[in-house]
mmCIF file of C-alpha atoms and ligand atoms in Angstrom:
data_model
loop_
_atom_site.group_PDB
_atom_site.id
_atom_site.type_symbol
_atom_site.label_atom_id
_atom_site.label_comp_id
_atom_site.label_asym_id
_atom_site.label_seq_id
_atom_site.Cartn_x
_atom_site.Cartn_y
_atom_site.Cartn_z
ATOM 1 C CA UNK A 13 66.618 -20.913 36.922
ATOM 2 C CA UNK A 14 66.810 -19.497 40.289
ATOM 3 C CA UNK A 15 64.266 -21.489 42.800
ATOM 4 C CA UNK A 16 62.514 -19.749 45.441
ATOM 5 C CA UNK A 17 60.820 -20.715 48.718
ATOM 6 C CA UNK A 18 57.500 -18.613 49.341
ATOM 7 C CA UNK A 19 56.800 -18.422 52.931
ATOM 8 C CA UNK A 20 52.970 -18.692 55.213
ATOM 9 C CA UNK A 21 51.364 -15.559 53.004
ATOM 10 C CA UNK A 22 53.570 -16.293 49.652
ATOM 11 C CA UNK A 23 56.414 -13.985 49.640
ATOM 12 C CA UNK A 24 60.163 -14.624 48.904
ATOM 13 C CA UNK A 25 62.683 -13.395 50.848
ATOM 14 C CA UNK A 26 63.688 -10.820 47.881
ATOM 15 C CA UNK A 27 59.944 -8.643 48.879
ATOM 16 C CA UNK A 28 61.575 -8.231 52.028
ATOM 17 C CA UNK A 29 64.585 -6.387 51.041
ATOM 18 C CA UNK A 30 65.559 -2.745 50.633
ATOM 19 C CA UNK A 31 67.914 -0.793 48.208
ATOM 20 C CA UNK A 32 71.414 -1.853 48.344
ATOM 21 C CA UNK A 33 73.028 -0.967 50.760
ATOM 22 C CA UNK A 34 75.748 2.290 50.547
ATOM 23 C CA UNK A 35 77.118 1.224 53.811
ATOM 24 C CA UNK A 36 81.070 0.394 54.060
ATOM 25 C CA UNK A 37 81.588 -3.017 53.222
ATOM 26 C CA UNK A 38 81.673 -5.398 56.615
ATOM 27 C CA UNK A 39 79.720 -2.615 58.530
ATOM 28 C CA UNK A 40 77.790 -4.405 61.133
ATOM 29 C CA UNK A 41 74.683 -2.305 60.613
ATOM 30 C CA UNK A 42 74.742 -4.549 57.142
ATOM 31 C CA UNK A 43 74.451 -7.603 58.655
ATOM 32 C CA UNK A 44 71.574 -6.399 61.180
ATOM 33 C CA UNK A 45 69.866 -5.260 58.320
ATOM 34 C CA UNK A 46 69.784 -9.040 56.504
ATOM 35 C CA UNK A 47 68.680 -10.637 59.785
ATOM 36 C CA UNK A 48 65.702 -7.782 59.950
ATOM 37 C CA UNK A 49 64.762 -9.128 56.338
ATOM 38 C CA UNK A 50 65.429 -13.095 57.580
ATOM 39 C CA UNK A 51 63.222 -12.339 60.476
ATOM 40 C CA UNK A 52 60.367 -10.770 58.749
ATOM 41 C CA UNK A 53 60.584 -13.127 56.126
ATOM 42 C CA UNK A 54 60.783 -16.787 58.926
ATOM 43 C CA UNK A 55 57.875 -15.105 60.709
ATOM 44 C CA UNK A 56 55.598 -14.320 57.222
ATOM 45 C CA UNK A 57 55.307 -10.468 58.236
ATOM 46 C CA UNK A 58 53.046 -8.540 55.676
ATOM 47 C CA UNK A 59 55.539 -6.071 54.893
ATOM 48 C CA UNK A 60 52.650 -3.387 54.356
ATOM 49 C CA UNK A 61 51.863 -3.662 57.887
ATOM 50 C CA UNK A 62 55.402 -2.592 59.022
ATOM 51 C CA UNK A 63 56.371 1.022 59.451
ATOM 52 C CA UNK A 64 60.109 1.908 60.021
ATOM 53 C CA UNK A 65 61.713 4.346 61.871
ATOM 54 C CA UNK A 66 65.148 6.132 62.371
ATOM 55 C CA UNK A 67 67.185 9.490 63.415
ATOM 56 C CA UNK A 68 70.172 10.226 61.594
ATOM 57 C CA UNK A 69 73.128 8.561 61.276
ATOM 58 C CA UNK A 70 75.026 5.102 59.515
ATOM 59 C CA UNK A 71 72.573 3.418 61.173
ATOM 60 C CA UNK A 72 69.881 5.348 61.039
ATOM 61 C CA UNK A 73 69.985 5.282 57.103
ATOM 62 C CA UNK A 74 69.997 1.209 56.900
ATOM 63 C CA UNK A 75 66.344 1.267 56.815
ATOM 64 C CA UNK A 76 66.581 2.191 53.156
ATOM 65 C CA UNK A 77 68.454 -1.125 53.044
ATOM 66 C CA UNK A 78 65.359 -3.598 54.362
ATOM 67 C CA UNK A 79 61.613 -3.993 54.135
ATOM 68 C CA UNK A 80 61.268 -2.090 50.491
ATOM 69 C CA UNK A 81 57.864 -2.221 50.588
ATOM 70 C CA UNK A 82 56.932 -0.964 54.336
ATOM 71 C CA UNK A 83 56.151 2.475 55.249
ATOM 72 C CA UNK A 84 59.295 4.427 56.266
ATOM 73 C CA UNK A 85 59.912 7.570 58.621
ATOM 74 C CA UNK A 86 63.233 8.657 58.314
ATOM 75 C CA UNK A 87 63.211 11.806 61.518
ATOM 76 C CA UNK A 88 65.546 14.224 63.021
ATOM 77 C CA UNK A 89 68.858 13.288 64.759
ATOM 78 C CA UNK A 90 67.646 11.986 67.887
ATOM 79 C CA UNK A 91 64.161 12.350 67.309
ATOM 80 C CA UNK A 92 62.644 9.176 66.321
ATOM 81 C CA UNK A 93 61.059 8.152 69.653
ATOM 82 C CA UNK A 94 58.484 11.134 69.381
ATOM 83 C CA UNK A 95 57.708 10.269 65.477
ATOM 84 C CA UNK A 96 57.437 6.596 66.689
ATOM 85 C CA UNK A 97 55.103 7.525 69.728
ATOM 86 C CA UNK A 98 52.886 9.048 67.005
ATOM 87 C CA UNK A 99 52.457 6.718 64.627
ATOM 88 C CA UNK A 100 51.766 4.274 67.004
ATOM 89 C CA UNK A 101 48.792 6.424 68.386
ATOM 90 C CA UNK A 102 47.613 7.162 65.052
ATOM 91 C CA UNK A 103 47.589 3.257 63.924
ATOM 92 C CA UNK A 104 48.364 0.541 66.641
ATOM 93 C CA UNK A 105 47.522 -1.778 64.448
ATOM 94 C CA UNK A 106 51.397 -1.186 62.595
ATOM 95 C CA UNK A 107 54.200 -3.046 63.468
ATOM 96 C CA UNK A 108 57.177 -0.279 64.770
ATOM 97 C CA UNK A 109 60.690 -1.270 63.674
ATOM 98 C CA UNK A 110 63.070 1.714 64.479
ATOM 99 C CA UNK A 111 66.385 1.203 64.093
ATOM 100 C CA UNK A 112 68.744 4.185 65.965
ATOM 101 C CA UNK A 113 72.423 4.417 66.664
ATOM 102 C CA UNK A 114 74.413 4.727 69.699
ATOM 103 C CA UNK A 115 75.180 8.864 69.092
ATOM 104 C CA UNK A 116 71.523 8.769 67.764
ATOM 105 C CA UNK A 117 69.919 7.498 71.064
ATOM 106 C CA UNK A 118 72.748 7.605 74.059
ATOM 107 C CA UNK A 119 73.386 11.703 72.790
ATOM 108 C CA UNK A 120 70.841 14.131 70.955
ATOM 109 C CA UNK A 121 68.252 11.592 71.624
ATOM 110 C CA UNK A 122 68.446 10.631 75.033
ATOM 111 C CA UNK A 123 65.560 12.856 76.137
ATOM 112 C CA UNK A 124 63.141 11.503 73.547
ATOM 113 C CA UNK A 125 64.513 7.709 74.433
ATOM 114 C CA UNK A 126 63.868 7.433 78.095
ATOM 115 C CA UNK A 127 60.535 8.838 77.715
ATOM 116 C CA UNK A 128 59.668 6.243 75.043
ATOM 117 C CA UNK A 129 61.215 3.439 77.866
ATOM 118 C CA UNK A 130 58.900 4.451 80.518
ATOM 119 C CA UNK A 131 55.699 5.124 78.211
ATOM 120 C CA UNK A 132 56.443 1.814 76.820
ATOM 121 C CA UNK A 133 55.681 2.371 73.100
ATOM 122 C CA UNK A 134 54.726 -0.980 71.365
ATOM 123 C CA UNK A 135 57.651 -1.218 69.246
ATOM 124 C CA UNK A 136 60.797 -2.529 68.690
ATOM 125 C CA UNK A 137 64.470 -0.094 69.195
ATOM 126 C CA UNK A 138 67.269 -1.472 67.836
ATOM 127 C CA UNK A 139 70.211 0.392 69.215
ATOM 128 C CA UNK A 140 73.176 -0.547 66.458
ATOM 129 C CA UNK A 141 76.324 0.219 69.126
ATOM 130 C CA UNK A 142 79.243 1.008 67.549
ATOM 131 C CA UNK A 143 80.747 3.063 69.989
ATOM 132 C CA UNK A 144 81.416 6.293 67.308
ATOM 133 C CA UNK A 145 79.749 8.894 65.451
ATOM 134 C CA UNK A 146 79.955 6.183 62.056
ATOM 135 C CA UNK A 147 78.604 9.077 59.686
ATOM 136 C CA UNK A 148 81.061 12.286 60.833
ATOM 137 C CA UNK A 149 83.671 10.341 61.016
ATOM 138 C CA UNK A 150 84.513 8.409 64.109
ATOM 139 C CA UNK A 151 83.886 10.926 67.205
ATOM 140 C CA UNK A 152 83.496 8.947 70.604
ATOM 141 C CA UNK A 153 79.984 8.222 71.636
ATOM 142 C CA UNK A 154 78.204 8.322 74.856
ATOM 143 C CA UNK A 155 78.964 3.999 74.780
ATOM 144 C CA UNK A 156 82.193 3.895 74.419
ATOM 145 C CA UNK A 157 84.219 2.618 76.919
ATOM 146 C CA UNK A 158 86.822 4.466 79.336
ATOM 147 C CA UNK A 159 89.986 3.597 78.105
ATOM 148 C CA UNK A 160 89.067 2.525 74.716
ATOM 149 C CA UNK A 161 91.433 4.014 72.112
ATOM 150 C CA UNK A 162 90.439 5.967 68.627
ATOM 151 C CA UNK A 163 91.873 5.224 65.609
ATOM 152 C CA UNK A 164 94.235 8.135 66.014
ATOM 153 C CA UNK A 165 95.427 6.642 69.377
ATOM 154 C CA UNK A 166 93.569 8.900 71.530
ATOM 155 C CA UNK A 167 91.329 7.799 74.840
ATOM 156 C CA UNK A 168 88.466 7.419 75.714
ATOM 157 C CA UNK A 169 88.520 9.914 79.405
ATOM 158 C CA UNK A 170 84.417 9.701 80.020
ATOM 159 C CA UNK A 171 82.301 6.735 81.556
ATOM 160 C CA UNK A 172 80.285 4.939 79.112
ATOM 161 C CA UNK A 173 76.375 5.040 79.338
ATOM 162 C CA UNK A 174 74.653 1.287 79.456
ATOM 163 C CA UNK A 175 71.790 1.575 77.645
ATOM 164 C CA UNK A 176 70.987 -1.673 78.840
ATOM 165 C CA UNK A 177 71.122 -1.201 82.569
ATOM 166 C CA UNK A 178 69.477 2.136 81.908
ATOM 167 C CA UNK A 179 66.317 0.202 79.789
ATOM 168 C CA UNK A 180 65.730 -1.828 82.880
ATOM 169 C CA UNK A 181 65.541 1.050 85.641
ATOM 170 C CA UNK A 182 63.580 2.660 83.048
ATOM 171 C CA UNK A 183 61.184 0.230 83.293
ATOM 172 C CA UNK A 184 61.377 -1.192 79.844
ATOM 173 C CA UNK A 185 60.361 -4.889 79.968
ATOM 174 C CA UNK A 186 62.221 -6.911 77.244
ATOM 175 C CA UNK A 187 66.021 -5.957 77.454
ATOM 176 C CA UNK A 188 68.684 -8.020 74.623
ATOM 177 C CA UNK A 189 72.110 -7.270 73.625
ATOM 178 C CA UNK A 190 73.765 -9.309 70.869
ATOM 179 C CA UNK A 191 76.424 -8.439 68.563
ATOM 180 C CA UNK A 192 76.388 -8.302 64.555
ATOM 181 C CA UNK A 193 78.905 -11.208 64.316
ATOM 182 C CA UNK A 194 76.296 -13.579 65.666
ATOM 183 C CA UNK A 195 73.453 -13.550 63.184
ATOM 184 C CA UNK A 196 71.723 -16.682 64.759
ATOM 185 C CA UNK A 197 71.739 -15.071 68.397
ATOM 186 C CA UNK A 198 70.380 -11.719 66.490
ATOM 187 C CA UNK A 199 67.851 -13.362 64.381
ATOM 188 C CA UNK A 200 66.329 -15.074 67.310
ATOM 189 C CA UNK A 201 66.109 -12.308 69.755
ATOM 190 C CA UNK A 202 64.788 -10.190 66.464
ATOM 191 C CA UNK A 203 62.008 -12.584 66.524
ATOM 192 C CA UNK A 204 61.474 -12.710 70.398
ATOM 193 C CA UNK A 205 61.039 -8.813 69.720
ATOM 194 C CA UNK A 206 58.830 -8.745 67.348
ATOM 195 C CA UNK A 207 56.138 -11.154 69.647
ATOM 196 C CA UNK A 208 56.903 -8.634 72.318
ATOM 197 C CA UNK A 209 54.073 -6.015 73.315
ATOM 198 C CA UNK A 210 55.571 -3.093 74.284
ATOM 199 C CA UNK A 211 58.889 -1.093 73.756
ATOM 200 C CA UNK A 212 61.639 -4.017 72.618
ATOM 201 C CA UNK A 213 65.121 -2.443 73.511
ATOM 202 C CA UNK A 214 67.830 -4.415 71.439
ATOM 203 C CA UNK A 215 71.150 -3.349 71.698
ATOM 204 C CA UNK A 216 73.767 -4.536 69.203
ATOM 205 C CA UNK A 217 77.268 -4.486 69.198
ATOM 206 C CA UNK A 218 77.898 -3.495 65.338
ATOM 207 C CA UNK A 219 81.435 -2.575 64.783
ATOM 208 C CA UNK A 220 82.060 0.369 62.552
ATOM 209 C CA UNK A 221 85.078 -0.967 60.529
ATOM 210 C CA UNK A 222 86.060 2.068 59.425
ATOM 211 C CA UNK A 223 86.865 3.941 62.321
ATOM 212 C CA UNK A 224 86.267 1.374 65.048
ATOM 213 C CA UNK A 225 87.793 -1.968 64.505
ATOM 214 C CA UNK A 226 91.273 -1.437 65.703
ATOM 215 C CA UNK A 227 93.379 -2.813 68.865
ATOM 216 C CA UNK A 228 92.647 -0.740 71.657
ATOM 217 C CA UNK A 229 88.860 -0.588 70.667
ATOM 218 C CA UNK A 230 86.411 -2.237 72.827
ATOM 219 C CA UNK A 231 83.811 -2.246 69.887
ATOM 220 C CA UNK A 232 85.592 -3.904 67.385
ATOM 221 C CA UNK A 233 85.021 -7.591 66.095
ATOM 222 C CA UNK A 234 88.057 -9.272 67.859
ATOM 223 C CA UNK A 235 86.684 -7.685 70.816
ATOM 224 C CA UNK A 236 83.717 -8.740 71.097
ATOM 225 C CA UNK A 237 84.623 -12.298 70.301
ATOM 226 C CA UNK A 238 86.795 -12.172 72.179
ATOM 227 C CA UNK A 239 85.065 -10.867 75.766
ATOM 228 C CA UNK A 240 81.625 -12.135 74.689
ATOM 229 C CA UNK A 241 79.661 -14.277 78.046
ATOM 230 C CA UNK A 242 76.475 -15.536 76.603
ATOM 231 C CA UNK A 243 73.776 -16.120 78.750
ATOM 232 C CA UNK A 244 71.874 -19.053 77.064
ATOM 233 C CA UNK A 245 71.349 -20.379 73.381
ATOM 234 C CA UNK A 246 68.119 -19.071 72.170
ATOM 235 C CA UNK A 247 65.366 -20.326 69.886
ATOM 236 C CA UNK A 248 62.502 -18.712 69.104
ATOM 237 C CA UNK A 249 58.882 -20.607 68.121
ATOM 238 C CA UNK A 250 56.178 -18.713 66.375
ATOM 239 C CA UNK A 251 53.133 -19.137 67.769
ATOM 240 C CA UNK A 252 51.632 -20.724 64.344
ATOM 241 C CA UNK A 253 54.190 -23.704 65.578
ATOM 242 C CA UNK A 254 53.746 -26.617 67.834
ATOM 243 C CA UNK A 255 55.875 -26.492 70.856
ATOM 244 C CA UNK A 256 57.751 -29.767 71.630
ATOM 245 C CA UNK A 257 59.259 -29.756 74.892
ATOM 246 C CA UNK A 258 62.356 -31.703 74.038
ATOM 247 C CA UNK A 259 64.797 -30.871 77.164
ATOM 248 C CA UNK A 260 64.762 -32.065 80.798
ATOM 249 C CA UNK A 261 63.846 -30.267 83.720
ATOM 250 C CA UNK A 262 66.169 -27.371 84.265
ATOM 251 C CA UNK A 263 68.144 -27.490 81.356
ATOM 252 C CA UNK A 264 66.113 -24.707 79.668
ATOM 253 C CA UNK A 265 63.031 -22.296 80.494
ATOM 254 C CA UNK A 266 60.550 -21.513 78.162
ATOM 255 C CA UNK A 267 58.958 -17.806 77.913
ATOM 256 C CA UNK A 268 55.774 -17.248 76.356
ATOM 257 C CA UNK A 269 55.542 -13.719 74.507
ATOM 258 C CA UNK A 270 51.747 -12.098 74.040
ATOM 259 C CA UNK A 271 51.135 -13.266 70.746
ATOM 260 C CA UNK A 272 51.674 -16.745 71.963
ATOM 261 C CA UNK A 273 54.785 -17.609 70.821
ATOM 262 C CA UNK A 274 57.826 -19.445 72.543
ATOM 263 C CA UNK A 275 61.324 -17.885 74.070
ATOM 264 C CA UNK A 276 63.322 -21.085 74.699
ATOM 265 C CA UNK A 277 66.496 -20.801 76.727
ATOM 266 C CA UNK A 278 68.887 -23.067 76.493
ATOM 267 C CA UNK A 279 71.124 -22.555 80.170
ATOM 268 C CA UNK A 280 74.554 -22.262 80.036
ATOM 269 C CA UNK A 281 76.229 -23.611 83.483
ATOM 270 C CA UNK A 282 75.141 -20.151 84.582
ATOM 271 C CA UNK A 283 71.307 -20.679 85.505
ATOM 272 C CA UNK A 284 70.468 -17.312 84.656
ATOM 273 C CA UNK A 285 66.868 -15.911 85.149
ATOM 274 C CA UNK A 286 65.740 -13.158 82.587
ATOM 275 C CA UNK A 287 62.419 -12.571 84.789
ATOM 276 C CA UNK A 288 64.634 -11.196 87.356
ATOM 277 C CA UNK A 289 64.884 -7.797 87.711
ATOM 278 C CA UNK A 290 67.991 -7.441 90.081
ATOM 279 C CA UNK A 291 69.425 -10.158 88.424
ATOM 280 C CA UNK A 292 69.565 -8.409 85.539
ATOM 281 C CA UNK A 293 71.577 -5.584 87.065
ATOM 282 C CA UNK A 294 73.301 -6.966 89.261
ATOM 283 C CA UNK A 295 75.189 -9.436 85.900
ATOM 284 C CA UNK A 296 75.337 -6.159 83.966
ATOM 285 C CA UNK A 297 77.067 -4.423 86.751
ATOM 286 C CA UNK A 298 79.192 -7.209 87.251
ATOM 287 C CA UNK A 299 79.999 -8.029 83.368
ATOM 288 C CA UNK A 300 80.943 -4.401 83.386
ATOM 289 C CA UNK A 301 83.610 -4.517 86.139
ATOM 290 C CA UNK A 302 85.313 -7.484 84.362
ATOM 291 C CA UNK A 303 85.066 -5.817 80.808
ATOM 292 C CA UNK A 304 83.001 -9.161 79.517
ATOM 293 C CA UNK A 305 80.109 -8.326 77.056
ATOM 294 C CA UNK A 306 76.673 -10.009 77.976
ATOM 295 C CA UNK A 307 75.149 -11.157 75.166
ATOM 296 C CA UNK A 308 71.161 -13.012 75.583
ATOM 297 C CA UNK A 309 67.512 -12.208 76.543
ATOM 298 C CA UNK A 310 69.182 -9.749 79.826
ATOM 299 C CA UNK A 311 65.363 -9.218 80.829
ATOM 300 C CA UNK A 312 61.801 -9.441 80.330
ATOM 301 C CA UNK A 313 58.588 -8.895 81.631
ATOM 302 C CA UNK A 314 55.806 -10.272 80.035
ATOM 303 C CA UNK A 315 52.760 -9.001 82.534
ATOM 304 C CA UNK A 316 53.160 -5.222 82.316
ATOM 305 C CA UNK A 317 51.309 -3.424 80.124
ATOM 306 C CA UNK A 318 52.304 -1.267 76.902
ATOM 307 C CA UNK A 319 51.208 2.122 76.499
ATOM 308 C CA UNK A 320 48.310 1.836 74.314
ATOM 309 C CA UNK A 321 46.602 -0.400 76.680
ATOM 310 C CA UNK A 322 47.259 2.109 79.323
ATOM 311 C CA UNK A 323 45.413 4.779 77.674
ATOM 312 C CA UNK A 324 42.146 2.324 76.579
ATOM 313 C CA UNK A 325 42.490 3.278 72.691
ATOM 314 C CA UNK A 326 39.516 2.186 70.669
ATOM 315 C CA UNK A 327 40.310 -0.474 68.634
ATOM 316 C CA UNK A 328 40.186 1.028 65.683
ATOM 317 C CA UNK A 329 43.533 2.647 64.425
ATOM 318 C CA UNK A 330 42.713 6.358 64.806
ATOM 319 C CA UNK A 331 44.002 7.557 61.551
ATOM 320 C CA UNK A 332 40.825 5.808 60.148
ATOM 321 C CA UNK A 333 38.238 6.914 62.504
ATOM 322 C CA UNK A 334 35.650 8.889 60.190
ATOM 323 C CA UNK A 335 34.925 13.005 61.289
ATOM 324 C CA UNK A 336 31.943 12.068 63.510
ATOM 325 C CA UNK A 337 33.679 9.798 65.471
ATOM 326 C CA UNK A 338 36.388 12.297 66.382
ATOM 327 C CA UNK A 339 34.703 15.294 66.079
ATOM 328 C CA UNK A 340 32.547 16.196 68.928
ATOM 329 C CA UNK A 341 28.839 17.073 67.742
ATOM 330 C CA UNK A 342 27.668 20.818 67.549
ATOM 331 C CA UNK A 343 25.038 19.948 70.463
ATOM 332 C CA UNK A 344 27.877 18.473 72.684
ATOM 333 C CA UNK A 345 30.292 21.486 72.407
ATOM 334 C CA UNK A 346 27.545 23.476 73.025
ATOM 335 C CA UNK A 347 26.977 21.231 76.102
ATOM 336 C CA UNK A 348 30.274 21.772 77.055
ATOM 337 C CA UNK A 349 30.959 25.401 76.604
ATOM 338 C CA UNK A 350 27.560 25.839 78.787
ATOM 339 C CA UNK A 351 29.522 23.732 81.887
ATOM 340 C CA UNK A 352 32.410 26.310 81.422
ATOM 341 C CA UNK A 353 29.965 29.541 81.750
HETATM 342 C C1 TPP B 9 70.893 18.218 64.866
HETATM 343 C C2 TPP B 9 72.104 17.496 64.336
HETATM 344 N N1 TPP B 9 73.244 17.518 65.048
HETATM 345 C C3 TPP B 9 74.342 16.866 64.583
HETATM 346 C C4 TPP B 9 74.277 16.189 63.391
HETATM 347 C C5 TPP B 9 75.545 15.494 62.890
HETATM 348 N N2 TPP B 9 75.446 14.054 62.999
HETATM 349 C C6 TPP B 9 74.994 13.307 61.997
HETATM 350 S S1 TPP B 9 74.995 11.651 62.340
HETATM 351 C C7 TPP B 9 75.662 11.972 63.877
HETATM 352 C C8 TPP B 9 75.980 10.844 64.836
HETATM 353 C C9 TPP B 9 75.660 9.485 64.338
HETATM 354 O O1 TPP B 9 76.143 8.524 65.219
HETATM 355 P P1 TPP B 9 75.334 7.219 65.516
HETATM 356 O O2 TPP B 9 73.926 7.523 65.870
HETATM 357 O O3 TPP B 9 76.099 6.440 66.508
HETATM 358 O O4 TPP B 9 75.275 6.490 64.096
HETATM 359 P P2 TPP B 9 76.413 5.705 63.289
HETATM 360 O O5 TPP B 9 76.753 6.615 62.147
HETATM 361 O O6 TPP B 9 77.560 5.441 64.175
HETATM 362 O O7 TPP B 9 75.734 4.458 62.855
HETATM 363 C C10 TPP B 9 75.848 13.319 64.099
HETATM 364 C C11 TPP B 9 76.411 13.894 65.331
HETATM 365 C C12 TPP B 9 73.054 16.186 62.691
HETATM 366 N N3 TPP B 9 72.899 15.522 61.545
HETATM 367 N N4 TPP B 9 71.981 16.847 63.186
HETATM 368 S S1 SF4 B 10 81.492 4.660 58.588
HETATM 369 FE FE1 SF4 B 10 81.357 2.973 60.025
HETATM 370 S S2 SF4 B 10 79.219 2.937 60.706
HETATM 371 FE FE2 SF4 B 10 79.314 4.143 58.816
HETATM 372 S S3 SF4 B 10 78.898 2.685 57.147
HETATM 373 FE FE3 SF4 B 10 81.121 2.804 57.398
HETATM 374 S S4 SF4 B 10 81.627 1.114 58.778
HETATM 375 FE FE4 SF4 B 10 79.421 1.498 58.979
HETATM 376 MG MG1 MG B 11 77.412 4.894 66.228
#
């Protein structure tokens, strides 16, 4: 008989999983999707309290593939920011996983996604980078790289767009990258994101083996092993654990996120600081110029606040307010029709 390990509010891993998957087999969007489910599961998440959200695309359809029992918005090509932005008005009391791809956000979408970067929409965006239009059938993206060769041979001739470096002059305040290959470096950052208040950018490298895994890609498996510079090893500790400080002094730096949990960073020989804001750019920038891929926590801002608490929402999620208490009274549109007279 098969055993099972219930986690902190008695679910097995199986209630966090989706339909199988119709993804190509060894699509990286597969394995983001298990470390979604890993993460919910580690950090007891009551899956009814989860809404996800996507555009169109590979990508965009893994949803169906995790959290089975959460709500699920499944929007437009390119539009999920503006659903997202909604339902997060309507009930802030929902946990936001949307989960977009690289044509999905860094083409149609763009609009909708830097407006959700600078409103800073308390949720997490998962960007799963593949470089190519997966679902018509390999087109370059707005992220792949000059140079970088299609299947067919042909080259890339545009300038990629770094949604990264873009996130941070946005303004968004908790910036990762990671790549599908690594599932303990995307579990943990999954985590990080999920203690974050605020918009979460993640952006992972998730090769598209079937029309983006060959030599001359620069989004391909080999690749990415290959060029990866990782900033620090991460480790994530819920805030319903103790913290044990078990490193010396400037070996690793500990973030706290607003529900009280821990970011520890383990530093590489690099000393990198994720609260730095030029930093940030400046190691993207330079990462660029020598074609490495930068793979950690690339930024974050704890202090500045999400959107929500920018406009002062009541408490309550407004989708359950009752009529009176969003309906103005007969007396006090009288009141205020008088003032316009
Ligand atoms: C309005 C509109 N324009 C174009 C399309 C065609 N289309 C479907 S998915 C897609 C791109 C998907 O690429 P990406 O977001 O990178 O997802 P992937 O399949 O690579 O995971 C496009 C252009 C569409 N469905 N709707
Ligand atoms: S076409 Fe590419 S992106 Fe789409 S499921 Fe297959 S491997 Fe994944
Ligand atoms: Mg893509």
């Amino acid at each position: 008989m098969a055993t099972t390990t219930l986690n902190l509010i008695g679910l097995d891993k199986a209630d966090y999983k989706g339909r199988p998957t119709t993804l190509c087999q060894g699509c990286g969007h597969n394995s983001i999707s298990s470390q979604i489910i890993a993460a919910c599961y580690d950090l007891s998440l009551d899956p009814a309290k989860i809404i996800k959200l996507s555009g169109i695309g590979c990508s965009s359809k893994s949803p169906a593939y995790f959290l089975g029992r959460s709500h699920g918005f499944n929007g437009v090509h390119g539009r999920m920011p503006a659903v997202a932005t909604g339902a997060m008005l309507a009930n802030q009391h929902l946990l936001a996983i949307g989960v977009s791809g690289d044509g999905d956000t860094a083409s149609i979408g763009m609009g909708q996604f830097v407006h959700l970067l600078r409103r800073n929409i308390p949720m997490i965006y998962v960007i799963e980078n593949n470089g190519v239009y997966g679902l018509t059938k390999g087109q370059f993206s707005a992220t792949a790289d000059l140079g970088s060769k299609a299947k067919s041979g042909v080259a890339n001739d545009l300038p990629p767009i770094d949604v990264c470096a873009m996130a941070i002059e946005l303004g968004c305040n908790f910036v990762a990258r990671s790549f599908a290959g690594d599932p303990k470096q995307v579990v943990a950052l999954l985590k990080a994101a999920l203690g974050h208040k605020g918009t979460a950018l993640f952006d992972v490298i998730s090769p598209c083996v079937t029309f983006n895994n060959h030599d001359g890609s620069t989004k391909s498996y080999k690749y990415a092993k290959d060029h990866e510079e990782m900033l620090h090893e991460i480790s994530y500790i819920p805030f319903f654990e103790q913290i044990n400080v078990d490193y010396q002094d400037g070996e690793a730096k500990d973030v706290q996120l607003h529900d009280g949990s821990h970011i520890r960073l383990r530093k590489t020989d690099k000393g990198y600081d994720p609260t730095s804001k030029s930093e940030a750019l400046n190691t993207l920038r330079r990462c660029h110029e020598s074609n490495e891929f930068l793979t950690g926590l690339i930024y974050i801002d704890e202090t500045k606040p999400d959107f929500l608490t920018l406009l002062n929402t009541v408490d309550d999620p407004l989708a359950t307010l009752p009529q009176e208490r969003v309906q103005p009274s007969a007396g006090d549109l009288h009141e205020i029709m008088a003032g316009l007279m």
